[in-house]
Amino acid sequence: MKFSVPDNLSEALEKLKLASTDSATDSVESCLDCLLKALANNNTEASVKIQEMGILPLLPTLLKPQSSCTPKVANIIAEVAKNEFMRSPCVEAGLIPPLIQLLNSTDQEVLLQTGRALGNICYDSQSSKEQFASTNIAEELVRLFQKQTEHEKKEMIFEVLAPLAENDVIKLQLVEAGLVECLLEVVAQTVDGEREEDIAQLKTASDLMVLLLLGDESMQKLFEGGKGSVFQRVLSWIPSNNHQLQLAGALAIANFARNDGNCIHMVDTGIVQKLLELLDRHVNEGNVTVQHAALSALRNLAIPVVNKSKMLSAGVADVVLKFLQSEMPPVQFKLLGTLRMLIDTQAEAADQLGTNGKLVERLVEWCEAKDHAGVMGESNRLLSALIRHSKSKEVVRTVIQGGGVKHLVTMATSEHMIMQNEALVALGLIAALDLVAAEKDFVGANLVSVLHKLLSDERSAPEIKYNSMILICAVMGSEPLHKEVQSLAFIDVVSKLRAHENKTVSHQASLTEQRLTAQS
């Protein structure tokens, strides 16, 4: 059943308009009670009414620090701002500056409602966050935070800071206002604390620290070429005995590792060793979130080419392989990504990992992880990468024996072109290096008809067409595959491609046509 807003709400709103101009507190209070009741009854409808009757712009004058109405007014704002459509009007009505001022109050109820109001206005709303960015809220909040000694008040300020800090402009303002120093202090004070509130504060402070590092400018400012005191402090969290700090430290490194310059500097200053020691501590009774964060950091650090061989010699691959037994998809996903980054262009490492039967077996198993598309995609890509970067007959044999060929054929039909291409190049190498051993799997996975589809499909990218033709030529040396090629009338499809606008494709089409004609 639908609640209709009682008429006395309209009366109360009218009365409030009149009462807010004189200072008859009692009549104002009863109007506010009526509003709160209407909001509790049907928040959306009452909010619309408040908006229509132009009440929001009256509220700043009622938010006086000493007034007994203040907690109720702040509560009304918090309730109204639960509605997405009311958040911008709250900012436009000038409610932010008086609310920020109220954060200096000593009255617990005022603080609680003010915190709720500010938190709700900027919750999930891009536009209100942008409007906050043009106020001095960052400075005000940091200054307030520095003054607080009580846990409750700090928590309340944290609750306003967290949604605000999602905006990149405000992130930078918070960093410039000295929030990071406050957070580091909270961490130092609470790291050995046993009380629940210490544990809660440590988590909030370290999470907020990681959030600030998600902004490119704020992150770079705190990195300071790797000399930054903040960066150094965060590093010291990784060897700590506190899981929450280890987690925040690893996530912070993953965030600092968002550009090549930072990654190269960090690998040169020995961060990899710290991360490996951390992972080693979490192999057996491991904390999954810490594993995931440390692997994310390693994956990012492995992106610049100059870091790969350094990280491989530091033994990264060996430590990462210890997590092969993990049953947690997020850990599996990062483990695969880290190995794939490490072997990119590194033939020797690709050879070593590609001939590791246990790894290949696990990859083939994960290629079937239907419930976890991310893990499935990454295992296929790693399987292909092991072949592409090693170009080794031994690796090809290991993949064939492990049952990986059919997955690479399926991968060639992926909707992601980059994955299709990686699959076709790997299949081309398998055909070139050991066609005899792969023949049965190629037939079983219907490779030839997959290639026929890729070549006939107008939407296939030029490189897909090119690599499919290379592969057709490569499998002609096998009698059963050759028969399939003949039965599918490939010549028609290929001769059409001689007129393709892409020169590489049209040239390969001519060569392939000659080959097909010669062997028909």
Coordinates of N, CA, C and O in Angstrom, one line a residue, residues 28-186:
V28 N 9.5 25.8 15.8 CA 10.5 25.2 14.8 C 10.6 23.7 15.1 O 10.5 22.9 14.3
E29 N 10.9 23.5 16.4 CA 11.2 22.1 16.8 C 10.0 21.1 16.5 O 10.2 20.0 16.0
S30 N 8.8 21.6 16.7 CA 7.6 20.7 16.4 C 7.5 20.5 14.9 O 7.1 19.4 14.5
C31 N 7.8 21.5 14.1 CA 7.8 21.3 12.7 C 8.9 20.3 12.2 O 8.6 19.5 11.4
L32 N 10.1 20.4 12.9 CA 11.1 19.5 12.5 C 10.7 18.1 12.9 O 11.0 17.1 12.1
D33 N 10.1 17.9 14.0 CA 9.6 16.6 14.4 C 8.7 16.0 13.4 O 8.7 14.8 13.0
C34 N 7.8 16.9 12.9 CA 6.8 16.4 11.9 C 7.5 16.0 10.6 O 7.2 15.0 10.0
L35 N 8.6 16.7 10.2 CA 9.3 16.4 9.1 C 10.0 15.0 9.2 O 10.0 14.2 8.3
L36 N 10.6 14.8 10.4 CA 11.3 13.6 10.6 C 10.4 12.4 10.6 O 10.7 11.3 10.1
K37 N 9.2 12.6 11.1 CA 8.1 11.6 11.1 C 7.7 11.3 9.7 O 7.6 10.1 9.3
A38 N 7.5 12.3 8.9 CA 7.1 12.1 7.5 C 8.2 11.4 6.7 O 8.0 10.5 5.9
L39 N 9.5 11.7 7.0 CA 10.6 11.1 6.3 C 10.7 9.6 6.7 O 11.0 8.7 5.9
A40 N 10.4 9.3 8.0 CA 10.5 7.9 8.5 C 9.4 7.1 7.8 O 9.5 5.9 7.5
N41 N 8.3 7.8 7.5 CA 7.1 7.1 7.0 C 7.3 6.8 5.5 O 7.1 5.7 5.0
N42 N 7.7 7.9 4.7 CA 8.0 7.6 3.3 C 9.0 8.7 2.9 O 8.7 9.8 2.5
N43 N 10.2 8.2 2.9 CA 11.4 9.1 2.7 C 11.3 9.9 1.4 O 11.4 11.1 1.3
T44 N 11.1 9.1 0.3 CA 11.2 9.7 -1.0 C 10.1 10.7 -1.2 O 10.4 11.9 -1.7
E45 N 8.9 10.4 -0.9 CA 7.8 11.3 -1.1 C 7.9 12.6 -0.3 O 7.7 13.7 -0.8
A46 N 8.3 12.4 1.0 CA 8.5 13.6 1.9 C 9.7 14.4 1.3 O 9.6 15.7 1.4
S47 N 10.7 13.8 0.8 CA 11.9 14.6 0.3 C 11.5 15.4 -0.9 O 11.9 16.6 -1.0
V48 N 10.6 14.8 -1.8 CA 10.2 15.6 -3.0 C 9.4 16.8 -2.5 O 9.6 17.9 -3.0
K49 N 8.6 16.6 -1.5 CA 7.8 17.7 -1.0 C 8.7 18.8 -0.4 O 8.5 20.0 -0.6
I50 N 9.7 18.4 0.4 CA 10.6 19.4 1.0 C 11.3 20.2 -0.1 O 11.5 21.4 0.0
Q51 N 11.7 19.5 -1.2 CA 12.4 20.1 -2.3 C 11.4 21.1 -3.0 O 11.8 22.2 -3.2
E52 N 10.2 20.6 -3.3 CA 9.2 21.5 -4.0 C 8.9 22.8 -3.2 O 8.7 23.8 -3.8
M53 N 8.8 22.6 -1.9 CA 8.4 23.8 -1.1 C 9.6 24.7 -0.7 O 9.4 25.7 0.1
G54 N 10.7 24.4 -1.3 CA 11.9 25.3 -1.1 C 12.4 25.4 0.3 O 12.8 26.4 0.8
I55 N 12.4 24.2 1.0 CA 12.8 24.2 2.4 C 14.3 24.2 2.5 O 14.9 24.8 3.5
L56 N 15.0 23.5 1.6 CA 16.5 23.3 1.8 C 17.2 24.6 2.0 O 18.1 24.7 2.9
P57 N 17.0 25.7 1.2 CA 17.7 26.9 1.4 C 17.5 27.6 2.8 O 18.2 28.4 3.2
L58 N 16.4 27.2 3.5 CA 16.1 27.7 4.8 C 17.0 27.1 5.9 O 17.2 27.6 7.0
L59 N 17.5 25.9 5.6 CA 18.1 25.1 6.6 C 19.5 25.6 7.1 O 19.8 25.5 8.3
P60 N 20.3 26.2 6.2 CA 21.6 26.7 6.7 C 21.4 27.6 8.0 O 22.2 27.5 8.9
T61 N 20.4 28.5 8.0 CA 20.3 29.4 9.1 C 19.9 28.7 10.4 O 20.1 29.1 11.5
L62 N 19.3 27.5 10.2 CA 18.9 26.7 11.4 C 20.1 25.8 11.9 O 19.9 25.2 13.0
L63 N 21.2 25.8 11.2 CA 22.3 24.9 11.6 C 23.2 25.8 12.5 O 24.4 25.9 12.2
K64 N 22.7 26.4 13.5 CA 23.6 27.2 14.4 C 24.2 26.3 15.4 O 23.6 25.4 16.0
P65 N 25.5 26.5 15.7 CA 26.2 25.6 16.6 C 25.5 25.5 18.0 O 25.4 24.4 18.6
Q66 N 24.9 26.6 18.5 CA 24.4 26.5 19.8 C 22.9 26.1 19.9 O 22.4 25.7 20.9
S67 N 22.3 26.1 18.7 CA 20.8 25.9 18.7 C 20.4 24.5 19.1 O 21.1 23.5 18.7
S68 N 19.3 24.3 19.8 CA 18.9 22.9 20.2 C 18.3 22.2 19.0 O 18.0 21.0 19.0
C69 N 17.9 23.0 17.9 CA 17.3 22.4 16.7 C 18.4 21.7 15.9 O 18.1 20.8 15.0
T70 N 19.6 22.1 16.0 CA 20.7 21.7 15.1 C 20.8 20.2 14.8 O 20.8 19.8 13.7
P71 N 20.8 19.3 15.9 CA 20.9 17.9 15.6 C 19.7 17.4 14.7 O 19.9 16.6 13.8
K72 N 18.5 18.0 14.9 CA 17.3 17.5 14.2 C 17.5 18.0 12.7 O 17.1 17.2 11.8
V73 N 17.9 19.2 12.5 CA 18.1 19.7 11.1 C 19.1 18.8 10.4 O 18.9 18.4 9.3
A74 N 20.2 18.5 11.1 CA 21.3 17.7 10.4 C 20.7 16.3 10.1 O 21.0 15.7 9.1
N75 N 19.9 15.8 11.0 CA 19.3 14.5 10.8 C 18.4 14.5 9.6 O 18.4 13.6 8.8
I76 N 17.6 15.6 9.5 CA 16.7 15.8 8.3 C 17.5 15.8 7.0 O 17.2 15.1 6.0
I77 N 18.6 16.5 7.0 CA 19.5 16.6 5.9 C 20.0 15.2 5.5 O 20.0 14.7 4.4
A78 N 20.5 14.4 6.6 CA 21.0 13.1 6.4 C 19.9 12.2 5.8 O 20.2 11.4 4.8
E79 N 18.7 12.3 6.3 CA 17.6 11.5 5.7 C 17.3 11.8 4.3 O 17.2 10.9 3.4
V80 N 17.2 13.1 4.0 CA 16.9 13.6 2.7 C 17.9 13.1 1.7 O 17.7 12.7 0.6
A81 N 19.2 13.2 2.1 CA 20.3 12.9 1.2 C 20.5 11.4 1.0 O 21.4 11.0 0.3
K82 N 19.6 10.6 1.6 CA 19.7 9.2 1.2 C 19.2 9.0 -0.2 O 19.5 8.0 -0.9
N83 N 18.4 10.0 -0.7 CA 17.9 10.0 -2.1 C 19.0 10.6 -3.0 O 19.3 11.8 -2.9
E84 N 19.4 9.8 -4.1 CA 20.3 10.3 -5.0 C 19.9 11.7 -5.6 O 20.7 12.7 -5.7
F85 N 18.6 11.9 -5.9 CA 18.1 13.1 -6.6 C 18.2 14.4 -5.6 O 18.0 15.5 -6.1
M86 N 18.4 14.1 -4.3 CA 18.4 15.2 -3.4 C 19.9 15.7 -3.1 O 20.0 16.7 -2.4
R87 N 20.9 15.0 -3.6 CA 22.2 15.3 -3.1 C 22.7 16.6 -3.7 O 23.2 17.5 -3.0
S88 N 22.5 16.8 -5.0 CA 23.0 18.1 -5.6 C 22.2 19.2 -5.0 O 22.8 20.3 -4.7
P89 N 20.8 19.2 -4.9 CA 20.1 20.3 -4.3 C 20.6 20.6 -2.9 O 20.7 21.8 -2.5
C90 N 21.1 19.6 -2.2 CA 21.6 19.9 -0.8 C 22.9 20.8 -0.9 O 23.1 21.7 -0.1
V91 N 23.7 20.5 -1.9 CA 24.9 21.3 -2.1 C 24.6 22.7 -2.6 O 25.1 23.7 -2.1
E92 N 23.6 22.7 -3.6 CA 23.2 24.0 -4.1 C 22.6 24.9 -3.0 O 22.6 26.1 -3.1
A93 N 21.9 24.3 -2.1 CA 21.2 25.1 -1.0 C 22.2 25.6 0.0 O 21.8 26.3 1.0
G94 N 23.5 25.4 -0.2 CA 24.6 26.0 0.7 C 24.7 25.3 2.0 O 25.0 25.9 3.0
L95 N 24.4 23.9 2.0 CA 24.4 23.2 3.3 C 25.8 22.8 3.7 O 26.0 22.5 4.9
I96 N 26.7 22.7 2.8 CA 28.0 22.2 3.1 C 28.8 23.0 4.1 O 29.2 22.5 5.1
P97 N 29.0 24.3 3.8 CA 29.8 25.1 4.8 C 29.3 25.1 6.2 O 30.1 24.8 7.2
P98 N 28.0 25.3 6.5 CA 27.6 25.2 7.9 C 27.7 23.8 8.5 O 28.1 23.7 9.7
L99 N 27.6 22.7 7.7 CA 27.8 21.4 8.2 C 29.2 21.2 8.6 O 29.6 20.6 9.6
I100 N 30.1 21.7 7.7 CA 31.6 21.5 8.0 C 31.9 22.2 9.3 O 32.6 21.7 10.2
Q101 N 31.3 23.4 9.5 CA 31.6 24.1 10.7 C 31.1 23.3 12.0 O 31.8 23.4 13.0
L102 N 30.0 22.6 11.8 CA 29.5 21.9 13.0 C 30.4 20.7 13.4 O 30.2 20.2 14.5
L103 N 31.3 20.3 12.5 CA 32.2 19.3 12.9 C 33.1 19.7 14.1 O 33.8 18.9 14.7
N104 N 33.1 21.0 14.4 CA 33.9 21.5 15.5 C 33.1 21.3 16.8 O 33.6 21.6 17.9
S105 N 31.8 20.9 16.7 CA 31.0 20.9 17.9 C 31.5 19.8 18.9 O 32.2 18.9 18.6
T106 N 31.1 20.1 20.2 CA 31.5 19.1 21.2 C 30.3 18.2 21.5 O 30.4 17.2 22.3
D107 N 29.1 18.5 20.9 CA 27.9 17.7 21.2 C 27.9 16.4 20.4 O 27.9 16.5 19.1
Q108 N 27.9 15.3 21.0 CA 27.9 14.0 20.3 C 26.8 13.8 19.3 O 27.1 13.3 18.2
E109 N 25.6 14.2 19.7 CA 24.4 14.0 18.8 C 24.6 14.9 17.5 O 24.4 14.5 16.4
V110 N 25.1 16.2 17.7 CA 25.3 17.1 16.6 C 26.4 16.4 15.6 O 26.2 16.4 14.4
L111 N 27.4 15.9 16.3 CA 28.5 15.3 15.5 C 28.0 14.1 14.7 O 28.3 14.0 13.5
L112 N 27.2 13.3 15.3 CA 26.8 12.1 14.7 C 25.9 12.4 13.5 O 26.1 11.9 12.4
Q113 N 24.9 13.3 13.7 CA 24.0 13.7 12.6 C 24.7 14.4 11.5 O 24.5 14.3 10.3
T114 N 25.7 15.3 11.8 CA 26.4 16.1 10.8 C 27.3 15.1 10.0 O 27.3 15.3 8.7
G115 N 27.9 14.2 10.6 CA 28.7 13.2 9.9 C 27.8 12.4 8.9 O 28.2 12.2 7.8
R116 N 26.6 12.0 9.4 CA 25.7 11.3 8.5 C 25.3 12.1 7.3 O 25.3 11.7 6.2
A117 N 25.0 13.4 7.6 CA 24.6 14.3 6.6 C 25.6 14.5 5.5 O 25.4 14.3 4.3
L118 N 26.9 14.8 5.9 CA 28.0 15.0 5.0 C 28.2 13.7 4.2 O 28.4 13.7 3.0
G119 N 28.3 12.6 5.0 CA 28.5 11.3 4.3 C 27.5 10.9 3.3 O 27.8 10.5 2.2
N120 N 26.2 11.2 3.6 CA 25.2 10.9 2.6 C 25.2 11.8 1.4 O 24.9 11.4 0.3
I121 N 25.5 13.1 1.6 CA 25.4 14.0 0.5 C 26.5 13.6 -0.5 O 26.3 13.7 -1.7
C122 N 27.7 13.1 0.0 CA 28.7 12.9 -1.0 C 28.8 11.4 -1.3 O 29.7 10.9 -2.1
Y123 N 27.9 10.6 -0.8 CA 27.9 9.1 -1.1 C 27.5 8.9 -2.6 O 26.5 9.2 -3.0
D124 N 28.5 8.2 -3.3 CA 28.2 7.8 -4.6 C 27.7 8.9 -5.6 O 27.2 8.6 -6.6
S125 N 27.9 10.1 -5.2 CA 27.4 11.2 -6.2 C 28.6 11.9 -6.7 O 29.2 12.7 -6.0
Q126 N 28.8 11.7 -8.0 CA 29.9 12.4 -8.7 C 29.8 13.9 -8.6 O 30.7 14.6 -8.2
S127 N 28.5 14.4 -8.8 CA 28.4 15.9 -8.9 C 28.6 16.5 -7.6 O 29.3 17.6 -7.5
S128 N 28.1 15.9 -6.5 CA 28.3 16.5 -5.2 C 29.8 16.5 -4.8 O 30.3 17.4 -4.2
K129 N 30.5 15.4 -5.2 CA 31.9 15.3 -4.9 C 32.6 16.5 -5.6 O 33.5 17.1 -5.1
E130 N 32.2 16.7 -6.9 CA 32.9 17.8 -7.6 C 32.6 19.1 -7.0 O 33.5 20.0 -6.9
Q131 N 31.4 19.3 -6.4 CA 31.1 20.5 -5.7 C 31.9 20.6 -4.4 O 32.3 21.7 -4.0
F132 N 32.1 19.5 -3.8 CA 32.9 19.5 -2.5 C 34.3 19.9 -2.9 O 35.0 20.6 -2.1
A133 N 34.8 19.5 -4.1 CA 36.2 19.8 -4.4 C 36.4 21.3 -4.5 O 37.6 21.8 -4.3
S134 N 35.4 22.1 -4.7 CA 35.6 23.6 -4.8 C 35.4 24.2 -3.4 O 35.5 25.4 -3.3
T135 N 35.1 23.4 -2.4 CA 35.1 24.0 -1.0 C 36.4 23.7 -0.3 O 37.2 23.0 -0.9
N136 N 36.6 24.2 0.9 CA 37.8 23.8 1.6 C 37.6 22.7 2.6 O 38.2 22.6 3.7
I137 N 36.7 21.8 2.2 CA 36.3 20.7 3.1 C 37.5 19.8 3.5 O 37.7 19.3 4.6
A138 N 38.4 19.6 2.5 CA 39.6 18.8 2.7 C 40.4 19.3 3.9 O 40.7 18.6 4.9
E139 N 40.7 20.6 3.8 CA 41.5 21.3 4.9 C 40.8 21.2 6.2 O 41.4 20.9 7.2
E140 N 39.5 21.5 6.2 CA 38.7 21.6 7.4 C 38.7 20.2 8.1 O 38.9 20.1 9.3
L141 N 38.5 19.2 7.3 CA 38.4 17.8 7.9 C 39.7 17.4 8.4 O 39.8 16.8 9.5
V142 N 40.8 17.7 7.7 CA 42.1 17.3 8.2 C 42.4 18.0 9.5 O 42.9 17.5 10.5
R143 N 42.1 19.3 9.5 CA 42.4 20.1 10.7 C 41.6 19.6 11.9 O 42.1 19.4 13.0
L144 N 40.4 19.2 11.6 CA 39.5 18.7 12.7 C 40.1 17.4 13.2 O 40.1 17.1 14.4
F145 N 40.5 16.6 12.2 CA 41.1 15.3 12.6 C 42.3 15.4 13.5 O 42.4 14.6 14.4
Q146 N 43.1 16.4 13.1 CA 44.3 16.6 13.9 C 44.0 16.9 15.4 O 44.8 16.6 16.3
K147 N 42.8 17.6 15.6 CA 42.5 18.0 16.9 C 41.9 16.9 17.8 O 41.8 17.0 19.0
Q148 N 41.3 15.8 17.1 CA 40.5 14.9 17.8 C 41.4 13.9 18.7 O 42.5 13.5 18.3
T149 N 40.8 13.6 19.8 CA 41.5 12.5 20.6 C 40.6 11.3 20.8 O 41.1 10.2 20.9
E150 N 39.3 11.6 20.6 CA 38.4 10.4 20.9 C 38.2 9.6 19.6 O 38.0 10.1 18.5
H151 N 38.1 8.3 19.9 CA 38.0 7.3 18.8 C 36.7 7.6 18.0 O 36.7 7.6 16.8
E152 N 35.5 7.9 18.7 CA 34.3 8.1 18.0 C 34.3 9.2 17.0 O 33.9 9.1 15.8
K153 N 35.0 10.3 17.4 CA 35.0 11.5 16.5 C 35.9 11.2 15.3 O 35.6 11.5 14.2
K154 N 37.0 10.5 15.6 CA 37.9 10.2 14.5 C 37.2 9.3 13.5 O 37.3 9.5 12.3
E155 N 36.5 8.3 14.0 CA 35.7 7.4 13.1 C 34.7 8.1 12.3 O 34.6 7.9 11.1
M156 N 34.1 9.1 12.9 CA 33.0 9.9 12.2 C 33.7 10.7 11.1 O 33.2 10.7 9.9
I157 N 34.8 11.2 11.3 CA 35.5 12.0 10.3 C 36.0 11.1 9.2 O 35.8 11.4 8.0
F158 N 36.4 9.9 9.6 CA 36.8 8.9 8.6 C 35.6 8.6 7.7 O 35.8 8.4 6.5
E159 N 34.4 8.5 8.2 CA 33.3 8.1 7.4 C 32.9 9.2 6.4 O 32.4 8.9 5.4
V160 N 33.2 10.4 6.7 CA 33.0 11.5 5.7 C 34.2 11.5 4.7 O 34.0 11.7 3.5
L161 N 35.4 11.2 5.2 CA 36.6 11.2 4.3 C 36.5 10.2 3.2 O 36.9 10.4 2.1
A162 N 36.1 9.0 3.6 CA 36.2 7.8 2.7 C 35.5 8.1 1.4 O 36.1 8.0 0.3
P163 N 34.2 8.5 1.4 CA 33.5 8.7 0.1 C 34.1 9.9 -0.6 O 34.2 9.9 -1.9
L164 N 34.6 10.9 0.1 CA 35.1 12.1 -0.5 C 36.4 11.8 -1.3 O 36.7 12.2 -2.3
A165 N 37.2 10.9 -0.6 CA 38.5 10.6 -1.2 C 38.4 9.8 -2.5 O 39.5 9.5 -3.1
E166 N 37.2 9.4 -2.9 CA 37.1 8.7 -4.2 C 37.3 9.7 -5.3 O 37.5 9.3 -6.5
N167 N 37.2 11.0 -5.0 CA 37.3 12.0 -6.1 C 38.8 12.4 -6.2 O 39.4 12.7 -5.2
D168 N 39.4 12.3 -7.4 CA 40.8 12.5 -7.6 C 41.3 13.9 -7.2 O 42.4 14.1 -6.6
V169 N 40.5 14.9 -7.4 CA 40.8 16.3 -7.0 C 40.9 16.4 -5.5 O 41.9 16.9 -4.9
I170 N 39.9 15.8 -4.9 CA 39.9 15.8 -3.4 C 41.0 15.0 -2.8 O 41.6 15.4 -1.8
K171 N 41.4 13.9 -3.5 CA 42.5 13.1 -3.0 C 43.7 14.0 -2.9 O 44.4 13.9 -1.9
L172 N 44.0 14.7 -3.9 CA 45.2 15.6 -3.9 C 45.1 16.6 -2.8 O 46.1 16.9 -2.1
Q173 N 43.9 17.2 -2.7 CA 43.7 18.2 -1.6 C 43.9 17.6 -0.3 O 44.6 18.3 0.6
L174 N 43.5 16.4 0.0 CA 43.7 15.8 1.3 C 45.2 15.5 1.5 O 45.7 15.7 2.6
V175 N 45.9 15.1 0.5 CA 47.3 14.8 0.6 C 48.0 16.2 0.9 O 48.8 16.2 1.8
E176 N 47.6 17.2 0.2 CA 48.3 18.5 0.4 C 47.9 19.1 1.8 O 48.7 19.8 2.4
A177 N 46.7 18.7 2.3 CA 46.3 19.2 3.7 C 47.0 18.4 4.8 O 46.8 18.7 6.0
G178 N 47.7 17.4 4.4 CA 48.5 16.6 5.5 C 47.7 15.4 6.0 O 48.1 15.0 7.1
L179 N 46.7 14.9 5.3 CA 46.0 13.8 5.8 C 46.9 12.6 6.0 O 46.8 11.8 7.0
V180 N 47.8 12.4 5.1 CA 48.7 11.2 5.1 C 49.5 11.1 6.4 O 49.5 10.0 7.1
E181 N 50.0 12.2 6.9 CA 50.7 12.2 8.1 C 49.8 11.8 9.3 O 50.2 11.0 10.1
C182 N 48.6 12.3 9.2 CA 47.6 11.9 10.3 C 47.4 10.4 10.2 O 47.4 9.7 11.3
L183 N 47.2 9.9 9.0 CA 47.0 8.4 8.9 C 48.1 7.6 9.4 O 48.0 6.6 10.1
L184 N 49.4 8.0 9.0 CA 50.5 7.3 9.5 C 50.6 7.3 11.0 O 51.0 6.3 11.6
E185 N 50.2 8.4 11.6 CA 50.2 8.5 13.1 C 49.2 7.5 13.7 O 49.5 6.8 14.6
V186 N 48.0 7.5 13.1 CA 47.0 6.6 13.6 C 47.5 5.1 13.5 O 47.4 4.3 14.5

